[in-house]
XYZ file of C-alpha atoms in Angstrom:
659
model
C 123.127 96.070 132.853
C 120.396 94.841 130.332
C 120.537 91.509 131.627
C 119.193 93.258 135.143
C 115.475 93.704 135.706
C 116.000 97.151 135.515
C 117.832 97.396 132.307
C 115.305 94.892 130.887
C 112.375 97.401 132.500
C 114.270 100.271 130.954
C 114.072 99.018 127.332
C 111.107 97.750 127.485
C 109.852 101.269 128.498
C 110.791 102.429 125.018
C 107.507 101.185 123.258
C 105.909 100.807 126.841
C 105.634 104.490 127.663
C 104.069 105.842 124.203
C 101.710 103.272 124.768
C 100.916 104.240 128.609
C 100.368 107.921 127.166
C 97.930 106.714 124.523
C 95.898 104.515 127.368
C 95.852 107.974 129.267
C 94.988 110.212 126.761
C 92.092 107.721 125.500
C 90.607 107.699 128.925
C 91.383 111.302 130.467
C 92.054 113.249 127.271
C 88.863 114.935 127.490
C 90.082 116.700 131.147
C 93.505 117.568 130.192
C 92.346 119.191 126.401
C 95.022 121.088 125.424
C 97.911 119.483 128.328
C 97.157 116.638 126.091
C 100.781 117.569 124.006
C 102.511 117.980 127.019
C 101.791 114.491 128.404
C 102.401 113.206 124.835
C 106.012 114.875 124.546
C 106.907 113.765 127.861
C 106.334 110.253 126.860
C 108.213 110.041 123.668
C 110.909 112.540 124.822
C 111.583 109.688 127.830
C 111.714 106.863 124.902
C 113.790 109.147 122.985
C 116.607 109.296 125.831
C 116.184 105.667 126.544
C 116.623 104.717 122.657
C 120.051 106.809 122.909
C 120.823 104.350 125.595
C 120.279 101.006 123.854
C 122.023 102.589 120.925
C 124.878 103.651 123.368
C 124.703 100.015 124.670
C 124.671 97.986 121.449
C 127.879 100.280 120.104
C 129.618 100.102 123.134
C 130.047 103.780 122.754
C 131.159 105.549 124.939
C 133.148 102.667 126.218
C 133.501 104.558 129.822
C 129.640 104.646 129.854
C 129.040 101.008 128.740
C 132.101 98.996 129.307
C 129.741 95.576 128.925
C 128.572 97.055 125.782
C 129.131 96.326 122.320
C 126.472 93.229 122.128
C 122.885 93.316 120.910
C 120.335 93.485 123.592
C 118.008 90.211 123.880
C 115.781 88.949 126.189
C 112.313 87.055 126.044
C 109.673 85.404 128.315
C 107.325 82.748 127.074
C 103.941 84.298 126.038
C 101.811 81.084 124.728
C 102.891 77.180 125.111
C 102.066 74.912 122.830
C 103.479 71.729 124.318
C 104.802 69.777 121.647
C 103.986 72.318 119.004
C 106.579 74.627 120.513
C 105.893 78.184 122.060
C 105.433 81.788 121.132
C 107.717 84.494 123.009
C 107.142 88.357 123.787
C 110.730 89.746 124.144
C 113.596 92.195 122.732
C 116.065 92.091 120.460
C 117.946 95.302 119.693
C 121.371 95.429 117.394
C 122.746 98.297 115.571
C 119.762 98.330 112.691
C 117.360 98.461 115.748
C 118.965 100.572 117.575
C 118.967 103.157 115.066
C 115.672 102.672 114.229
C 114.440 103.545 117.752
C 116.303 106.928 117.586
C 115.041 108.040 114.530
C 111.660 106.722 115.345
C 111.147 108.871 118.596
C 113.335 111.903 117.274
C 110.821 112.428 114.321
C 108.008 111.721 116.478
C 109.038 114.474 119.117
C 109.414 116.903 116.421
C 105.865 116.406 114.625
C 104.360 116.114 118.281
C 105.824 119.636 118.890
C 104.727 120.842 115.503
C 101.447 119.151 115.884
C 100.512 121.833 119.046
C 100.067 124.887 116.653
C 99.066 122.762 113.646
C 95.981 121.155 115.407
C 95.022 123.969 117.498
C 91.208 124.191 117.941
C 90.807 120.665 116.627
C 87.468 119.052 118.158
C 89.544 115.902 118.834
C 92.704 117.405 119.960
C 93.537 114.728 123.045
C 92.304 111.648 120.627
C 95.020 113.028 117.915
C 97.878 112.696 120.363
C 96.824 109.859 121.995
C 96.812 108.025 118.256
C 99.786 109.715 117.588
C 101.642 107.878 120.670
C 100.028 104.645 120.000
C 101.274 104.678 116.465
C 104.747 105.608 117.724
C 104.587 102.696 120.293
C 103.512 100.101 117.784
C 106.452 100.897 115.417
C 108.729 100.830 118.080
C 107.272 97.401 119.270
C 107.555 95.903 115.685
C 111.376 97.290 115.427
C 112.234 95.288 118.723
C 110.258 92.162 117.874
C 112.767 89.527 117.590
C 109.815 87.211 115.639
C 107.326 87.190 112.727
C 104.282 86.631 115.495
C 105.285 89.537 117.769
C 106.035 91.392 114.656
C 102.995 90.834 113.155
C 101.016 91.741 116.432
C 102.547 95.442 115.917
C 102.341 95.259 112.271
C 98.592 95.296 112.241
C 98.460 97.945 115.057
C 100.783 100.166 112.548
C 97.936 99.680 110.285
C 95.262 100.170 112.604
C 96.737 103.356 113.340
C 97.577 104.977 110.130
C 93.791 104.308 108.935
C 92.702 106.149 112.308
C 95.100 109.157 111.584
C 94.550 109.116 108.088
C 90.661 109.578 108.657
C 91.311 111.912 111.601
C 89.193 114.239 109.785
C 86.580 111.845 108.869
C 83.489 114.110 108.267
C 85.486 114.789 105.034
C 84.414 111.895 102.394
C 87.632 112.248 100.705
C 89.177 111.589 104.354
C 87.104 108.656 105.087
C 87.630 107.308 101.907
C 91.454 107.293 101.825
C 91.721 105.675 105.136
C 89.640 103.031 103.863
C 91.637 102.625 100.946
C 94.940 102.681 102.855
C 93.454 99.869 105.377
C 92.173 97.898 102.561
C 95.196 98.006 100.206
C 97.589 97.348 102.922
C 95.570 94.464 104.017
C 96.426 92.461 101.070
C 100.318 92.724 101.900
C 99.411 91.903 105.287
C 97.616 88.638 104.528
C 100.431 87.345 102.218
C 102.836 88.164 105.125
C 100.786 86.042 107.342
C 100.607 83.141 105.156
C 104.663 83.672 104.716
C 104.673 83.154 108.410
C 102.356 80.271 108.533
C 104.456 78.438 105.885
C 107.590 79.254 108.030
C 106.221 77.801 110.924
C 104.642 74.867 109.397
C 108.219 74.035 107.856
C 110.227 75.037 110.893
C 108.515 74.874 114.153
C 109.455 78.220 114.710
C 108.617 81.800 113.879
C 112.007 83.626 115.092
C 113.924 85.285 112.601
C 117.255 83.258 113.767
C 115.445 80.261 113.877
C 114.004 80.138 110.462
C 117.437 81.095 109.288
C 119.272 78.355 110.634
C 116.768 75.871 109.654
C 116.998 77.217 106.198
C 120.885 76.798 106.056
C 120.441 73.243 107.695
C 117.958 72.296 104.916
C 114.614 71.867 106.960
C 113.081 74.497 104.288
C 114.067 75.145 100.833
C 113.432 75.009 97.390
C 110.372 76.575 95.858
C 108.418 76.513 99.491
C 111.255 78.890 100.558
C 110.944 81.449 97.941
C 107.731 81.506 97.784
C 107.474 81.905 101.897
C 110.074 84.567 101.068
C 108.305 86.487 98.607
C 104.909 86.510 100.753
C 106.732 87.737 103.282
C 107.946 90.721 100.633
C 104.440 91.270 99.612
C 103.774 92.012 103.433
C 106.787 94.925 103.198
C 105.385 95.796 99.630
C 101.856 96.689 101.044
C 103.368 98.829 104.474
C 106.180 100.246 102.165
C 104.045 101.309 99.354
C 105.874 99.454 96.585
C 104.342 98.389 93.113
C 101.824 97.419 92.603
C 100.279 98.162 96.326
C 101.677 102.082 95.769
C 98.053 103.481 95.358
C 96.942 104.000 98.763
C 99.789 106.298 99.743
C 99.086 109.452 97.465
C 95.552 109.369 99.035
C 96.764 109.429 102.511
C 97.699 112.900 102.273
C 94.124 113.461 103.300
C 95.154 113.204 106.910
C 96.668 116.211 109.002
C 100.160 117.319 107.766
C 101.947 116.182 110.822
C 100.500 112.828 110.108
C 102.014 112.518 106.638
C 105.209 113.536 107.742
C 105.215 110.652 110.376
C 104.180 107.952 108.443
C 106.363 108.812 105.507
C 109.581 109.686 107.606
C 109.692 107.039 110.823
C 106.770 105.118 110.705
C 104.301 102.659 108.708
C 105.996 103.024 105.215
C 109.439 102.379 106.839
C 108.323 99.369 108.443
C 108.543 97.647 104.663
C 111.803 98.234 104.510
C 112.438 97.450 108.327
C 111.150 93.899 107.877
C 113.317 93.289 104.753
C 116.495 94.539 106.463
C 115.465 92.428 109.978
C 114.922 89.179 108.003
C 117.691 89.728 105.924
C 119.506 86.571 106.618
C 116.268 84.595 105.140
C 116.206 86.726 102.344
C 120.109 86.209 100.973
C 119.223 82.449 100.939
C 116.951 82.833 98.252
C 118.297 84.119 94.812
C 115.088 84.691 93.183
C 113.590 86.328 96.082
C 116.584 88.890 96.152
C 115.871 89.878 92.412
C 112.332 90.355 93.089
C 113.447 92.733 95.510
C 115.325 94.325 93.565
C 113.461 95.113 90.423
C 110.305 95.934 92.277
C 112.347 98.312 93.965
C 113.892 99.724 90.788
C 111.049 100.115 88.909
C 108.880 101.628 92.006
C 111.575 104.296 92.178
C 111.431 105.343 88.952
C 107.207 105.079 88.238
C 106.757 107.342 91.401
C 109.316 109.621 90.052
C 107.464 109.961 86.793
C 103.902 110.540 88.908
C 105.431 113.345 90.671
C 106.278 115.598 87.796
C 102.345 116.609 87.043
C 100.939 116.711 90.536
C 99.863 120.351 91.824
C 99.039 119.282 95.152
C 102.570 119.740 97.196
C 101.769 117.158 99.613
C 101.448 114.620 96.691
C 104.410 115.774 94.799
C 106.032 114.890 98.353
C 103.955 111.466 98.496
C 105.314 110.328 95.402
C 108.721 111.068 96.502
C 108.493 108.727 99.432
C 107.050 105.904 97.116
C 110.388 106.583 94.895
C 112.791 106.567 97.789
C 111.444 103.440 99.156
C 112.083 102.000 96.013
C 115.680 103.175 95.875
C 116.019 101.433 99.420
C 114.722 98.176 98.400
C 116.452 97.941 95.428
C 119.724 98.616 97.367
C 118.594 95.628 99.751
C 117.554 93.396 96.417
C 121.450 93.839 95.257
C 122.953 93.243 98.507
C 123.622 97.115 99.414
C 122.381 96.778 102.763
C 124.106 99.158 104.710
C 123.731 101.629 101.939
C 119.889 100.901 101.922
C 119.615 101.397 105.556
C 121.761 104.375 105.490
C 119.281 105.871 102.877
C 116.151 105.248 105.059
C 117.967 106.874 107.902
C 118.979 110.234 106.025
C 115.292 110.238 104.214
C 113.875 110.179 107.611
C 115.085 113.661 108.506
C 114.994 115.427 105.177
C 111.644 113.730 104.321
C 109.885 114.776 107.644
C 111.405 118.383 106.851
C 109.805 118.307 103.260
C 106.212 117.523 104.980
C 106.572 119.659 107.889
C 107.502 122.576 105.164
C 104.118 121.780 103.548
C 102.315 122.137 106.168
C 103.880 125.315 107.128
C 102.577 127.030 104.179
C 99.199 125.084 104.107
C 98.735 126.585 108.162
C 99.355 129.948 106.322
C 97.426 129.887 103.282
C 94.557 126.906 103.893
C 95.700 125.629 100.248
C 97.309 122.209 98.850
C 97.508 123.844 95.529
C 101.151 125.022 94.825
C 99.927 127.056 91.794
C 97.997 128.885 94.298
C 101.051 129.895 95.846
C 104.280 131.939 94.753
C 106.253 134.787 95.855
C 106.263 132.658 99.440
C 109.982 133.131 99.784
C 109.671 136.912 100.716
C 106.829 136.043 103.235
C 108.036 132.968 104.737
C 111.739 132.934 104.705
C 112.416 130.477 107.105
C 110.257 127.511 105.589
C 111.728 128.895 102.252
C 115.046 127.689 103.325
C 114.614 124.940 105.348
C 112.604 123.457 102.186
C 115.628 124.069 100.189
C 117.774 122.275 102.060
C 115.738 119.191 102.295
C 114.928 119.372 98.504
C 118.858 119.730 97.961
C 119.299 116.786 100.240
C 116.533 114.719 98.419
C 118.040 115.314 94.961
C 121.306 114.321 96.278
C 123.636 117.167 96.074
C 127.080 117.382 97.368
C 127.757 117.507 100.666
C 123.829 117.417 102.391
C 123.155 114.076 103.670
C 120.926 112.453 100.773
C 124.056 112.539 98.630
C 126.168 109.909 100.598
C 123.306 107.455 101.015
C 122.052 108.355 97.353
C 125.306 107.903 95.689
C 126.290 104.727 97.913
C 123.038 102.721 96.135
C 123.765 104.293 92.387
C 127.459 103.080 92.939
C 126.518 99.688 94.357
C 124.270 99.100 91.323
C 126.982 100.078 88.757
C 129.824 97.727 90.447
C 127.420 94.668 90.906
C 126.842 94.907 87.091
C 122.876 95.761 87.556
C 122.822 98.031 84.847
C 119.018 98.206 84.169
C 118.740 98.916 87.694
C 121.828 101.464 87.696
C 120.106 103.259 84.716
C 116.701 103.374 86.313
C 118.238 104.983 89.256
C 120.715 107.366 87.479
C 117.152 108.377 85.605
C 115.308 108.495 88.912
C 118.189 110.886 90.429
C 116.958 113.681 87.398
C 113.448 113.148 87.995
C 113.769 113.712 91.628
C 115.657 116.692 91.369
C 113.227 117.987 88.812
C 110.372 117.449 90.751
C 111.170 118.620 94.190
C 112.479 121.752 92.743
C 109.407 122.512 90.456
C 107.310 122.138 93.415
C 109.833 124.735 95.434
C 110.071 126.947 92.607
C 106.368 127.406 92.176
C 105.564 127.809 95.432
C 107.994 130.240 96.770
C 109.288 132.031 93.455
C 107.615 134.779 91.423
C 104.629 136.645 92.083
C 101.847 135.643 94.600
C 99.247 134.256 92.831
C 96.287 134.625 95.039
C 95.357 136.732 97.974
C 96.297 134.235 100.416
C 99.485 134.104 99.076
C 100.254 137.595 99.406
C 99.074 137.636 102.911
C 100.845 134.574 104.135
C 103.230 135.137 107.419
C 105.577 132.871 108.818
C 104.430 130.014 110.679
C 104.917 130.632 114.843
C 107.763 129.319 116.511
C 106.770 126.025 117.657
C 106.500 125.051 114.080
C 109.540 126.458 112.314
C 111.711 125.180 115.304
C 111.410 121.429 114.880
C 111.884 122.225 110.856
C 115.412 124.008 111.695
C 116.270 121.217 113.800
C 115.322 118.944 110.999
C 117.134 121.056 108.308
C 120.375 120.675 110.616
C 120.078 116.949 110.579
C 119.355 117.122 106.645
C 122.948 118.576 106.403
C 125.220 116.980 108.839
C 123.391 113.227 109.211
C 125.251 111.818 106.286
C 128.504 112.764 107.784
C 128.161 109.609 109.723
C 128.727 107.584 106.678
C 131.027 108.921 104.209
C 134.058 107.595 102.660
C 136.647 108.914 105.316
C 134.712 107.349 108.202
C 131.904 105.098 107.383
C 130.764 104.926 111.130
C 127.197 103.832 109.871
C 128.408 100.922 108.085
C 130.057 99.812 111.237
C 126.759 100.242 113.251
C 124.523 98.954 110.584
C 126.173 96.031 109.085
C 124.709 92.501 107.279
C 125.817 89.589 109.315
C 128.513 87.703 108.329
C 126.390 84.906 106.656
C 124.887 87.214 104.608
C 127.904 88.923 103.686
C 129.392 85.327 102.708
C 126.303 84.280 101.192
C 125.931 87.188 98.893
C 129.725 87.487 98.100
C 129.555 90.848 97.766
C 133.179 93.162 98.338
C 133.200 96.731 99.767
C 133.053 99.448 97.410
C 135.244 102.060 96.989
C 134.280 105.876 96.571
C 133.583 106.166 92.788
C 134.533 110.169 92.355
C 133.509 109.929 88.766
C 130.320 108.549 89.498
C 129.298 110.451 92.470
C 130.113 113.905 89.580
C 127.956 112.175 87.249
C 125.057 111.991 89.710
C 125.378 115.005 90.953
C 125.533 116.397 87.503
C 122.242 115.010 86.669
C 120.481 115.768 89.795
C 121.914 119.774 88.944
C 120.428 119.342 85.418
C 116.998 118.154 86.927
C 117.040 121.564 88.616
C 118.060 123.625 86.040
C 115.393 122.249 84.329
C 112.793 122.950 86.818
C 114.272 126.456 86.814
C 114.066 127.257 83.261
C 110.329 125.779 83.051
C 109.045 127.447 86.054
C 110.683 130.950 86.982
C 111.647 132.968 84.095
C 108.679 132.177 81.630
C 106.171 129.977 83.408
C 104.184 129.512 80.186
C 106.834 127.211 78.920
C 105.831 124.566 81.521
C 102.072 124.639 80.413
C 102.642 125.048 76.689
C 105.108 121.668 77.247
C 102.257 119.963 78.974
C 99.406 121.138 76.105
C 101.612 119.715 73.588
C 102.056 116.291 75.117
C 98.805 116.040 76.299
C 98.300 112.346 76.709
C 101.580 111.684 78.337
C 101.024 114.442 80.903
C 97.142 112.937 81.583
C 98.760 109.679 81.980
C 101.047 110.969 84.373
C 98.789 112.924 86.179
C 96.540 109.990 86.581
C 99.217 107.837 88.233
C 99.395 105.733 85.191
C 95.537 104.925 85.724
C 96.335 102.111 88.570
C 93.319 103.249 90.162
C 90.959 103.121 87.206
C 92.590 100.119 86.487
C 92.088 98.752 89.609
C 88.514 100.104 90.372
C 87.672 98.436 87.220
C 89.386 94.879 88.137
C 88.855 94.807 91.606
C 86.741 97.682 93.192
C 83.599 97.692 90.647
C 83.471 93.373 90.833
C 83.859 93.570 94.678
C 80.812 96.331 95.176
C 78.643 94.496 92.569
C 78.712 91.392 94.421
C 78.313 93.402 97.763
C 75.309 94.698 96.527
C 73.760 91.347 95.527
C 74.536 89.753 98.759
C 72.715 92.798 100.414
C 69.664 91.891 98.218
C 69.892 88.546 99.052
C 70.177 89.243 102.690
C 67.473 91.627 102.316
C 64.870 90.077 100.179
C 65.435 86.363 100.712
C 66.827 85.775 103.844
C 65.202 88.689 105.292
C 61.753 87.912 103.659
C 61.952 84.206 105.321
C 62.649 85.406 108.868
C 59.776 88.198 108.322
C 57.141 85.317 106.869
C 58.176 83.078 109.597
C 57.659 85.942 112.210
C 54.205 87.101 110.487
C 52.822 83.495 110.573
C 53.836 83.134 114.346
C 52.128 86.377 114.871
C 49.113 85.681 112.787
C 48.706 82.433 114.652
C 48.906 84.136 118.134
C 45.946 86.511 116.678
C 44.308 83.374 115.912
C 44.818 81.730 119.469
C 44.002 84.882 121.230
C 40.090 84.678 121.936
C 41.063 81.585 123.451
C 42.783 83.628 126.368
C 39.326 85.014 127.203
C 40.098 84.933 130.925
C 36.714 82.889 131.857
C 37.548 79.740 134.074
C 34.606 77.884 132.124
C 36.366 77.888 129.075
C 39.781 77.034 130.333
C 38.094 73.967 131.718
C 36.268 73.231 128.726
C 39.352 73.389 126.837
C 41.273 70.969 129.038
C 38.606 68.678 128.854
C 38.550 68.701 125.250
C 42.209 68.534 125.172
C 42.211 65.166 127.116
C 39.411 63.789 125.256
C 41.209 64.571 122.086
C 44.475 62.680 123.784
C 42.463 60.110 124.699
C 41.017 59.416 121.474
C 44.676 59.615 119.714
C 46.055 57.410 122.621
C 42.957 54.936 122.036
C 43.628 55.180 118.313
C 46.969 54.106 118.591
C 46.125 51.152 120.887
C 43.102 50.096 118.813
C 45.977 50.121 115.645
C 48.385 48.056 117.598
C 45.902 45.565 118.628
C 44.367 45.073 115.352
C 47.728 44.970 114.150
C 48.500 42.264 116.677
C 45.255 39.976 115.417
C 46.579 40.388 112.355
C 49.922 39.248 112.958
C 48.758 36.153 114.846
C 45.894 35.171 112.296
C 48.821 35.412 109.390
C 51.086 33.270 111.093
C 48.504 30.505 112.041
C 47.276 30.260 108.685
C 51.065 29.843 107.736
C 51.538 26.797 110.157
C 48.498 25.805 109.331
C 49.119 25.304 105.688
C 52.681 23.514 106.429
C 50.857 20.977 108.358
């Protein structure tokens, strides 16, 4: 059916409908006002229906509905024809990986837009918010279905633009404006590297399609250090979008945006784009063992580093933000060690419980108008629905059996051990402990004990339009992992590496390791137990511990001082250079321009008396000008006559002397 024009239109409508909603709201949002939410929800809900259709077709399930399914959806048209230089195509490629991502992106976006109706109520740019939210969704969907690097890069940049606009939605706040600029600039570093990598691939192979580059590399048209460099540059692009070390510094500051935006960025768009890029181009990555090691160890280090940073944060949104950085590190590590299906499975599960954590945090912020969890306390009785949904999300994030996070997290940890990456295995296991500790530290501080402020004592449960999406996400945080259990791993059947990647990596499937699962859960429970011991019976223990290890506490609370380091190495020199250029522009170039202007103005002032309006003066000026020109011309002719006579005389003398 997808080969028909109608089928292709349905598939193109998946990113097309949210893009159309953006145009409508951008042009007419001022007229529809609060109705903008309903237009936005209709667009993304329809895209979700079409995405489910695409997933059913590529999996061939159910067979009665999709008798010709079970194959990828693939079609394209020429966009730019370069003659002998080839052509750039715009098209669609949807396999199991892309289909799953389409459903996840649309579903999370729908939940966020439902939730946003109440959270953003009364906002002065209500319609504009939903317009950009839909452009954000459309950009991510376009990125997912892109069959080549050029098309991907277009949507890649649109995703970055939308994140800038949404993070800075409340740009009246200086902190929000700075956070938006920081996200835009830091991710541009990765984007520039990605673009250079794309140019290198195109120059060496003559194509930008993923499949074409992979086949060219297999045939030996590109290889060696050039190939590895191009692959690493592409990965640097993924590092920027997915906030991996060392370009992770933008993501915590992005919490200045509206909380529903944080949920969308962290769960289904923007940061998921980097992981998806590596997975989408996996056949290219596996041909460079060095690049795969870079992916694995950057991911492993990021997972551990970000987990330590979350230990000391007081802002509940920043705790969850560092959690995202850490979990994305898990996914990158999995892809780097060859655990392809496990990494994408964790991306899929993570979308639901991470969106739930952010929406839960937003529910608290909506009730209290505070981000500091030490201003909270006792909310378990005031906001029971928010409490239990966040507990479910926290348990899933910690990887406790049998919730969804357990199945994907355990698969990654087991793969690291089975493939003899013992350093990465140790880092992953330590991250499990830290993850359980910091997320339940936040939950215990916010919900347990007695209210610490008047706002906490007066807090009430959020309205149903906000808690409804949270309940749906909580259900998925429990059951989404059941599609990838050892009893029936349906997920690995739908999202699996190609035969080429499997053969190149030479990795055999791993059996479910009960011992490792028990160890992993025990480590997570130990983290939860420590958080309870430090923050519930006697909270003063945590404060005393922080004072005792003050240098370490400050080191972690300042994010390992990466921001200060970058400020001194990059920001300050750039600002100094900018000031020098500005002064040069103002004083040197500006002075030159102003000098020329003043000179022309002065000459005009001197010549103004000549324009008195008297005809006799004009006639006199013309006569004098003619006389002057005549003198000049006459002088020129006289000079030429004298020169000619002199030349003839010299020639005559020379001839006479010869005779």
